[in-house]
Coordinates of C-alpha atoms in Angstrom, one line a residue:
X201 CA 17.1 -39.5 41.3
X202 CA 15.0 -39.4 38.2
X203 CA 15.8 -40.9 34.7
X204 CA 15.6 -42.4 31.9
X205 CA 17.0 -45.7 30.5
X206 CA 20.1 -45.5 28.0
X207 CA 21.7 -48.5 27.1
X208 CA 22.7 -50.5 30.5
X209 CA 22.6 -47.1 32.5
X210 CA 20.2 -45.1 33.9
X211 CA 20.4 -41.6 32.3
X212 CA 20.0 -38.7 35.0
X213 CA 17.6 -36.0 34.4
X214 CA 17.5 -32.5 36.2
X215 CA 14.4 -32.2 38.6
X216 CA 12.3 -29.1 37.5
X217 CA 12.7 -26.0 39.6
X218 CA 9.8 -25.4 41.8
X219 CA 9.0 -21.8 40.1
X220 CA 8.8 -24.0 36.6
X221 CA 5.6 -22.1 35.5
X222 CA 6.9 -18.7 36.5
X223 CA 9.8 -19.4 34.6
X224 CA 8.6 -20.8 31.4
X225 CA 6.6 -17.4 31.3
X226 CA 9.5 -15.5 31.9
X227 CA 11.2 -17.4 29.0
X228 CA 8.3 -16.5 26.6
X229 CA 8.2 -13.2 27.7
X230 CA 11.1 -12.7 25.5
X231 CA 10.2 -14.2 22.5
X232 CA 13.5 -15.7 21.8
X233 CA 12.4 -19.5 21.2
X234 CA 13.0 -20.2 17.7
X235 CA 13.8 -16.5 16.9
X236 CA 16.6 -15.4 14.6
X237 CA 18.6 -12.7 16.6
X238 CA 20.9 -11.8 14.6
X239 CA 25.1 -11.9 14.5
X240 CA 26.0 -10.0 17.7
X241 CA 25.2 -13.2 19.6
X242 CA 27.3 -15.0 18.0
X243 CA 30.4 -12.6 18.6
X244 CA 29.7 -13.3 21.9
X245 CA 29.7 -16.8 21.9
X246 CA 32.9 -17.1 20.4
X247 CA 34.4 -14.2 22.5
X248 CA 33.5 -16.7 25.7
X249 CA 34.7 -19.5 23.6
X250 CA 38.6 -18.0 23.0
X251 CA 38.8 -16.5 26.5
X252 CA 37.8 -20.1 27.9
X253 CA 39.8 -21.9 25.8
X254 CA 37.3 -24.6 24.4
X255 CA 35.8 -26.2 21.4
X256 CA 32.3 -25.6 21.5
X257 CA 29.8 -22.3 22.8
X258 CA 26.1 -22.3 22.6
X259 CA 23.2 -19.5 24.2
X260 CA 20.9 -22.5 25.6
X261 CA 17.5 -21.7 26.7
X262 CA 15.2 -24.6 28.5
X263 CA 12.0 -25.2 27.0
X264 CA 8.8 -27.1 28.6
X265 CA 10.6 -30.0 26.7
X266 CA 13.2 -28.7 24.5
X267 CA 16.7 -27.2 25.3
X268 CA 16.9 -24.6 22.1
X269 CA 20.1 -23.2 20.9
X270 CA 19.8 -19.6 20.1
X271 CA 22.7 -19.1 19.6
X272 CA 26.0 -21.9 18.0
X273 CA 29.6 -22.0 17.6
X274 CA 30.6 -25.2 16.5
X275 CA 27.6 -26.8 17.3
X276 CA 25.9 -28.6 14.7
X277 CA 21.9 -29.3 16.2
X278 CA 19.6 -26.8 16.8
X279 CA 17.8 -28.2 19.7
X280 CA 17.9 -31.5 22.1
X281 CA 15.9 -32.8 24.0
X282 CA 15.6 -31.1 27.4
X283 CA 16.2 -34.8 29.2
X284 CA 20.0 -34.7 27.8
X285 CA 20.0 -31.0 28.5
X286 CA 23.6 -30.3 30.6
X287 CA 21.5 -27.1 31.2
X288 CA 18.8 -28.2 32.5
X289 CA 20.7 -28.8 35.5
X290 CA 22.4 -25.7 35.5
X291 CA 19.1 -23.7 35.6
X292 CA 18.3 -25.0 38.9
X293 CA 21.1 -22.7 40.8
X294 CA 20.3 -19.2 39.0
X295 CA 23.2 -17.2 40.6
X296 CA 26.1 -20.1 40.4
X297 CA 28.5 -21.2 37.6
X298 CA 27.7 -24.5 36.7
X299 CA 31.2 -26.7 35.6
X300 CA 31.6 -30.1 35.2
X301 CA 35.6 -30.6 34.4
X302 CA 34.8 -34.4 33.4
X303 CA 31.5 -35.7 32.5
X304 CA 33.1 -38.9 32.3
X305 CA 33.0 -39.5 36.3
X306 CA 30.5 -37.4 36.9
X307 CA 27.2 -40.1 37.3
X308 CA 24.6 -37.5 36.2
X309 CA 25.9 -37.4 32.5
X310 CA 28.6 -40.5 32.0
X311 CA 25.8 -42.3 29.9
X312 CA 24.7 -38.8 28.5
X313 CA 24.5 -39.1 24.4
X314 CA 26.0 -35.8 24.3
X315 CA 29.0 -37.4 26.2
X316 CA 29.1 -41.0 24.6
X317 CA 27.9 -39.6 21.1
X318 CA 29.8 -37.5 18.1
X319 CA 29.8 -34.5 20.4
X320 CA 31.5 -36.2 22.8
X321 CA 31.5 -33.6 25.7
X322 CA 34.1 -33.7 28.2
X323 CA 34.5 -30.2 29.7
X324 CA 31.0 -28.4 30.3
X325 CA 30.4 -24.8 32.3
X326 CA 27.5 -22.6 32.1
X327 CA 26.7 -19.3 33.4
X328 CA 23.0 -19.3 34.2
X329 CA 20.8 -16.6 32.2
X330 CA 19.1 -15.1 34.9
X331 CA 16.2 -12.7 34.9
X332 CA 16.2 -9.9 37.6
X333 CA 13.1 -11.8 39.5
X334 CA 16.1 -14.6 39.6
X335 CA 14.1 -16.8 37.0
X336 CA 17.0 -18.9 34.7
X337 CA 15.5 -19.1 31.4
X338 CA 18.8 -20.9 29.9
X339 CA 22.7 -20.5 30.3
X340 CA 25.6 -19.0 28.3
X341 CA 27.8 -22.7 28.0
X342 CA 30.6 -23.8 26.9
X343 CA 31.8 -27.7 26.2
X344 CA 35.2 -28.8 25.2
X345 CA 35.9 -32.5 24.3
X346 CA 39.0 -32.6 26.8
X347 CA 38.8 -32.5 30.3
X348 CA 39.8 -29.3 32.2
X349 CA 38.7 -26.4 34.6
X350 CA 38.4 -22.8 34.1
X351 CA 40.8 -20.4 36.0
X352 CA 39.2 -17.2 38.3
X353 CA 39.9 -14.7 34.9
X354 CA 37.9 -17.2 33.1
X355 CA 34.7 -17.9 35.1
X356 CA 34.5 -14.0 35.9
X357 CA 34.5 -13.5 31.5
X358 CA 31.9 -16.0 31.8
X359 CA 29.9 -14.2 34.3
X360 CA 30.2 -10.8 31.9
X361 CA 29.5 -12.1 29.0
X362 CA 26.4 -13.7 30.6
X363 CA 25.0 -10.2 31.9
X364 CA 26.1 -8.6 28.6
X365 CA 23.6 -11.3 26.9
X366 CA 21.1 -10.6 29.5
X367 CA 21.2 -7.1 29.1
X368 CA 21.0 -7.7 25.4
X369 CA 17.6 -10.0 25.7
X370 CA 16.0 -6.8 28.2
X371 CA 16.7 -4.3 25.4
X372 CA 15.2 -6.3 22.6
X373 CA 12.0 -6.7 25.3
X374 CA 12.1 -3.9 25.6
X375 CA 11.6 -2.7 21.8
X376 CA 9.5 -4.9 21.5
X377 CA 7.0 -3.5 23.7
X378 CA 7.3 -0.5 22.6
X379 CA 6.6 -1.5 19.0
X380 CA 3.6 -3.7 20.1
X381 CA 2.4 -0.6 22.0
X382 CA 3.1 1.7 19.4
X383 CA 0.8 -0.6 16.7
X384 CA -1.9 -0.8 19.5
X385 CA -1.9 2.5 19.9
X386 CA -1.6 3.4 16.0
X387 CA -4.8 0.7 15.5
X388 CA -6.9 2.4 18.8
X389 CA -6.1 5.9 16.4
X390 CA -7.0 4.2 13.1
X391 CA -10.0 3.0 14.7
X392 CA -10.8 6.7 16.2
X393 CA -10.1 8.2 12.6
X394 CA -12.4 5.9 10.9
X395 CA -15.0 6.1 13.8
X396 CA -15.0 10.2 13.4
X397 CA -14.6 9.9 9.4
X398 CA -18.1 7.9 9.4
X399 CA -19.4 10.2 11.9
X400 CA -18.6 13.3 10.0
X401 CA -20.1 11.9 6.8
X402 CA -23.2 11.0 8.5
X403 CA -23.2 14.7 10.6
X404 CA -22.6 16.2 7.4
X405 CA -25.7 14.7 4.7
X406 CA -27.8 14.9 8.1
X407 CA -27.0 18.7 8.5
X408 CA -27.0 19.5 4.6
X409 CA -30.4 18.4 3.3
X410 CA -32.3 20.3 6.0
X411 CA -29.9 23.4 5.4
X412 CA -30.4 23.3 1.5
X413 CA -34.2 23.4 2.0
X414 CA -33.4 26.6 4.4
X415 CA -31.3 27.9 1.7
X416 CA -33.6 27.3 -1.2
X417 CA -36.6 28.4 0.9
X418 CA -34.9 31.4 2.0
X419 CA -33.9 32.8 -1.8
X420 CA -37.2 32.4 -3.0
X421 CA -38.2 34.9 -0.1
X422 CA -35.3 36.8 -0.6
X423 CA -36.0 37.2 -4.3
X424 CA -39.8 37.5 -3.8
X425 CA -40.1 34.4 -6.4
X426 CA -43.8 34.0 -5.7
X427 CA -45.0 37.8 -5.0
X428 CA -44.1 40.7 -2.3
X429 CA -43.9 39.6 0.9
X430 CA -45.7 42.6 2.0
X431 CA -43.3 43.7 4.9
X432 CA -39.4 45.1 3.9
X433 CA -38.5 43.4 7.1
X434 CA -39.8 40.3 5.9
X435 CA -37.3 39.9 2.8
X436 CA -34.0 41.7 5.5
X437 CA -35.0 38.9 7.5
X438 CA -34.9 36.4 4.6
X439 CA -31.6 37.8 3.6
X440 CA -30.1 36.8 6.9
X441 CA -31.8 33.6 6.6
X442 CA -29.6 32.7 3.5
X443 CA -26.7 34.2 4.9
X444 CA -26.0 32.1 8.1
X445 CA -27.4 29.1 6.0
X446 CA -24.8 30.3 3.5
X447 CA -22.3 30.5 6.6
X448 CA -23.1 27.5 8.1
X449 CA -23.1 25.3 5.1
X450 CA -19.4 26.6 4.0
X451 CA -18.5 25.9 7.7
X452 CA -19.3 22.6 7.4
X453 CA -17.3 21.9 3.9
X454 CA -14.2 23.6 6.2
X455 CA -14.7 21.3 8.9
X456 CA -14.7 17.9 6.6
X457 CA -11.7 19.2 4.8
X458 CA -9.4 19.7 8.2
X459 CA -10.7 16.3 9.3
X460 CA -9.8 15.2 6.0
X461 CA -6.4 16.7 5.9
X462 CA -5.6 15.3 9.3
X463 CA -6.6 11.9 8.3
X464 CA -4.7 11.9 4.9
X465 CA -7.7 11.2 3.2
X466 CA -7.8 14.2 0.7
X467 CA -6.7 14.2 -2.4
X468 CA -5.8 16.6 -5.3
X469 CA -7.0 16.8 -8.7
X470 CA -4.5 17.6 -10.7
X471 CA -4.8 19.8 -13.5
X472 CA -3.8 23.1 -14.8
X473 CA -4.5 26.5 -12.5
X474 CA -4.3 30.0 -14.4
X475 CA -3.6 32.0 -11.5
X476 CA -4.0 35.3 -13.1
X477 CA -7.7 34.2 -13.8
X478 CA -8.3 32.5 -10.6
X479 CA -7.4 35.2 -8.7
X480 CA -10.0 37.5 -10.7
X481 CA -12.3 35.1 -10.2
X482 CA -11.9 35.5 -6.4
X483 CA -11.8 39.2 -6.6
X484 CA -15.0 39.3 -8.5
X485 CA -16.8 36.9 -5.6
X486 CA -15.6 39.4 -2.5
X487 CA -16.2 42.6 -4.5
X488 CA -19.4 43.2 -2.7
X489 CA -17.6 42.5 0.8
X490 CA -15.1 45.0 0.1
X491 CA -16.7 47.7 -0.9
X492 CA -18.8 47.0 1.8
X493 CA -16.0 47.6 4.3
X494 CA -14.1 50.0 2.3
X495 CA -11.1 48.4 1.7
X496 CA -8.9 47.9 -1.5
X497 CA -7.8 45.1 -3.3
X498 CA -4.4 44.7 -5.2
X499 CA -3.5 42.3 -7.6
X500 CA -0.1 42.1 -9.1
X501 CA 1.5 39.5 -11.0
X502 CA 4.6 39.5 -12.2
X503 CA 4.9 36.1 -14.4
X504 CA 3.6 36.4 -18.0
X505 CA 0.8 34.1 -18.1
X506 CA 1.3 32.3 -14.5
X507 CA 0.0 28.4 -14.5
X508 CA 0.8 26.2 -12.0
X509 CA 0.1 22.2 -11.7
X510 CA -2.7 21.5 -9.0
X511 CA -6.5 21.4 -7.9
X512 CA -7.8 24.9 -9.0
X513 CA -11.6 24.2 -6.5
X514 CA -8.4 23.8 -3.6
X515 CA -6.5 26.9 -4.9
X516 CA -9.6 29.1 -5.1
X517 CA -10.3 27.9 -1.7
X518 CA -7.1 28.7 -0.3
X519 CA -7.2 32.4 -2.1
X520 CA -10.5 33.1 -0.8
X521 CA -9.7 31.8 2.8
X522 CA -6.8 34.2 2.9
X523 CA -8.7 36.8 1.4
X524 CA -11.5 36.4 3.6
X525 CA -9.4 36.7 6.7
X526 CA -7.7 39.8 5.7
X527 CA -10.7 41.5 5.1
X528 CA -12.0 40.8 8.6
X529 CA -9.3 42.5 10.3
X530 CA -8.4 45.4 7.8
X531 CA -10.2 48.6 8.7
X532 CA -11.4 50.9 6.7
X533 CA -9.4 52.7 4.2
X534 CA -7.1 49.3 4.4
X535 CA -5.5 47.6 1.8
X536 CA -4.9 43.8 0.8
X537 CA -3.0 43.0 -1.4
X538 CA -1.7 39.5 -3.8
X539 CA 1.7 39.2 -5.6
X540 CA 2.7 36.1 -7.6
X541 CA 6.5 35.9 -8.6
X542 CA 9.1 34.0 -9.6
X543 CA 11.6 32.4 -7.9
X544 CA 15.4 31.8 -9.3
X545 CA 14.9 27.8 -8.5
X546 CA 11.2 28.6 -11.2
X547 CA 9.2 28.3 -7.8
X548 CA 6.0 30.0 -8.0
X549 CA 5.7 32.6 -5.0
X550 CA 2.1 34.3 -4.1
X551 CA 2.2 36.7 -1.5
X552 CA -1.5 38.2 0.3
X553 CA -0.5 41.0 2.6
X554 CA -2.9 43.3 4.6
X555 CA -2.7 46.5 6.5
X556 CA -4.8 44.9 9.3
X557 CA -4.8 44.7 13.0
X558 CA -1.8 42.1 13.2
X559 CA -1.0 39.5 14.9
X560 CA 1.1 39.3 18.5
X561 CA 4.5 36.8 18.5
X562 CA 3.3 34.5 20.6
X563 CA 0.1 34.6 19.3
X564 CA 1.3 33.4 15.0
X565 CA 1.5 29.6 16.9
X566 CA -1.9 29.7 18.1
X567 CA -3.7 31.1 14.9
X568 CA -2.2 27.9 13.1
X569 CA -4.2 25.2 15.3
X570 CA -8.1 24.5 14.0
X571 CA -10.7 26.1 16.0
X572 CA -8.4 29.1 17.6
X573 CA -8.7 32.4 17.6
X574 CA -7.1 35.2 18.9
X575 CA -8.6 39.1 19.7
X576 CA -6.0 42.0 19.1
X577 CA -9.0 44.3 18.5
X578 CA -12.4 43.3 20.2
X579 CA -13.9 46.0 18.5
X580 CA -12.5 45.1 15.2
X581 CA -12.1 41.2 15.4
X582 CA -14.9 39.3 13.8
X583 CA -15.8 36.0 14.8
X584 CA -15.3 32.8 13.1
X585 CA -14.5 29.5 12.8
X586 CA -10.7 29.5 13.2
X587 CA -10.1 27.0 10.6
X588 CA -9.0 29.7 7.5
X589 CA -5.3 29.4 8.2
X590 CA -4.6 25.8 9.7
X591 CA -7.0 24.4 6.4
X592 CA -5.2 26.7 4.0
X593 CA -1.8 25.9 5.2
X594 CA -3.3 21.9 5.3
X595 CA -4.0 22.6 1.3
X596 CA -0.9 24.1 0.6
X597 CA 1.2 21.6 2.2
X598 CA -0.7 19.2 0.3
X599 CA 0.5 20.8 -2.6
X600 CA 4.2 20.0 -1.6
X601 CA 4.6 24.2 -1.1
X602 CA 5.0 26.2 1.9
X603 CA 3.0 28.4 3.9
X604 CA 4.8 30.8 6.0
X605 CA 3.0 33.7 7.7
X606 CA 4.5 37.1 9.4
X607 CA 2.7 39.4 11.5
X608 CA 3.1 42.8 13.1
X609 CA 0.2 43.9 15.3
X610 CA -0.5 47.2 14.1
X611 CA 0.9 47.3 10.5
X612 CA -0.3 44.3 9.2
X613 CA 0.1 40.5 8.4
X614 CA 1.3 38.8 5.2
X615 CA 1.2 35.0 4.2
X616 CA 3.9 33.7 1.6
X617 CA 2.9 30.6 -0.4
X618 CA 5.6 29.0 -1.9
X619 CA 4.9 26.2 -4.8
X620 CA 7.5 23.5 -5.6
X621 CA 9.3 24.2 -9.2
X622 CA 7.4 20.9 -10.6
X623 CA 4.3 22.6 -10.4
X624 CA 5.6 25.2 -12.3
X625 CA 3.4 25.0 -16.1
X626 CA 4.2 26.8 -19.3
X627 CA 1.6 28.3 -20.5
X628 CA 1.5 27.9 -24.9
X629 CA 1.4 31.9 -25.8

């Protein structure tokens, strides 16, 4: 049998199981070695302790060298050596109850420190921690300083209490997977977001500085800057020129800001919005467009002098989004129309409402999402970029407010903003 020397004895020490290696990677698998695990351990420790009628209860797991306590009650070291470890021995019959009733006759640990020390074990049992691959990564033991033996009621507590600690070490595994893959997976979508942040800034100066020159070109042959072009056609042609460059360009700023917004990397510039002047503002930029499909714009505000708190280039961009895709599907002799109120709670409330094509139920989901779009009326549905709603509702939101939309196909569809009362402003008379 091996050992080592102490004092005229030869100590015994527990062979090493023949799955060792499998074991110790078992054992780290859980991450328990010098961990803090908190109290519920030590409940039941001292559960197995009362029901067993002994001094002394420790969670022991065996280390390469070490036997670590996780787990004490009434134990004062934190480790030993694993040469002196009672446990050690245990570990090598994974599905038996290990129990010494004297360690004083028994040769293995009579010259044991732990028995001839300040400890001073007499009684030792141990139900073996067992992993369901039958691995023993440590035991659930018990010492008293008398000697005794455990009754039938006692070693079946023991065996409990050791799958109840078991079952306790797979759960925190367990979580901690799931937060390791969780991080992983949160890193592999940082990485993504940064990857397609860079990419969209470099897509975006790469696909702006030729389209400015086709804009710039394009209005000095609209405009006829340097002489007649000589052909009507010629300036029609420039005019549609400037207006898909126009298109495109504005297309591009939408798609930046959704990638933004899904990223969490836009932010506000706070300052002071009068509504009443915004919203002229937009009316006077989409004049043309309405008159051009004969439909008719109503503003009504019922707040004397409404200001609100936020980024006025973002609020403009959400009035004209909403404008915009009213207008598309309104038909002639339509009507739009924006209301700002007051709420009780001082909430700001703008209301745009249309006597457009509508929208269908299970359609008001899909309109939401970037890049969808829906076709109540092919012949009066205009195409587009589907990013109006999702980038206005992205805006608002960022805002703190609300952005609720309603839809009936056939009568119309109506979008109600609601502001949070601390962006509510009073405006000096």
């Amino acid at each position: 049998m091996p050992g080592i020397v102490a004092g005229d004895h030869k100590l015994a020490i527990a062979p090493v199981p023949e799955n060792e290696k499998e074991r110790l990677k078992a054992l780290e698998s859980y991450d328990l070695m010098d961990q803090d695990v908190g109290p519920v351990f030590d409940k039941i420790i001292r559960i197995a302790a009362d029901v067993c009628e002994v001094d002394i209860s420790v969670i022991a797991l065996i280390g390469e060298e070490r036997q670590y306590f996780l787990s004490r009650n009434n134990m004062e070291p934190r480790e030993t050596p694993r040469a002196i470890a009672f446990c050690a021995h245990a570990i090598l019959e994974p599905d038996e109850l290990f129990e010494i009733e004297n360690a004083t006759e028994d040769p293995r640990f009579r010259d044991n420190p732990l028995v001839t020390g300040e400890i001073g074990v007499r009684f030792y049992a141990a139900c073996p921690l067992t992993t369901a691959d039958g691995l023993a990564i440590g035991g659930l033991c018990l010492i008293g300083k008398k000697p005794k033996s455990l009754n039938n009621v006692q070693r079946d507590t023991l065996r409990r209490l050791g799958d109840v600690i078991m079952n306790l070490f797979e759960t925190r595994k367990a979580q901690m997977q799931s937060a390791q893959e969780i991080l992983e997976a949160k890193r592999a979508a940082d990485a993504q977001n940064q990857a397609k942040t860079l990419f969209l800034s470099s897509m975006s100066h790469e696909l702006r500085t030729p389209l400015n020159a086709v804009i710039g070109y394009s209005d000095f042959l609209e405009t006829e800057a340097f002489g007649p072009l000589g052909h009507k056609k010629y300036k029609q042609y420039a005019s549609a020129i400037k207006a898909s460059g126009d298109h495109l360009y504005a297309l591009i700023d939408d798609i930046l800001d959704v990638s933004r917004l899904e990223m969490g990397g836009l932010e506000l510039d706070d300052l002071v919005i009068y509504m009443d002047e915004q919203l002229e503002s937009c009316r006077e930029i989409i004049e043309s467009q309405l008159q051009k499909a004969d439909v008719a714009l109503a503003i009504g505000i019922a707040i004397d002098k409404p200001t609100l708190k936020g980024d006025p280039v973002r609020f403009r961009q959400v009035v004209l989004n909403l404008l915009s895709n009213a207008l598309k599907f309104t038909p002639e002799k339509g009507r739009i129309s924006v209301s700002v109120f007051l709420s009780d709670d001082n909430r700001i409330i703008m209301r745009v409402a249309d006597t457009g094509i509508g929208i269908a139920p299970e359609n008001l989901a899909k309109v939401m999402e970037p890049f969808q779009q829906v076709r109540e009326n092919p012949h009066l549905a205009h195409m587009g970029s589907g990013l109006g709603l999702p980038l206005s509702k992205g805006l608002v939101e960022l805002h703190g407010g609300t952005f609720d939309l309603e839809s009936t196909v056939g009568e119309g569809t109506t979008v109600t903003i609601t502001f949070p009362p601390e962006r509510t402003l009073v405006r000096e008379q």
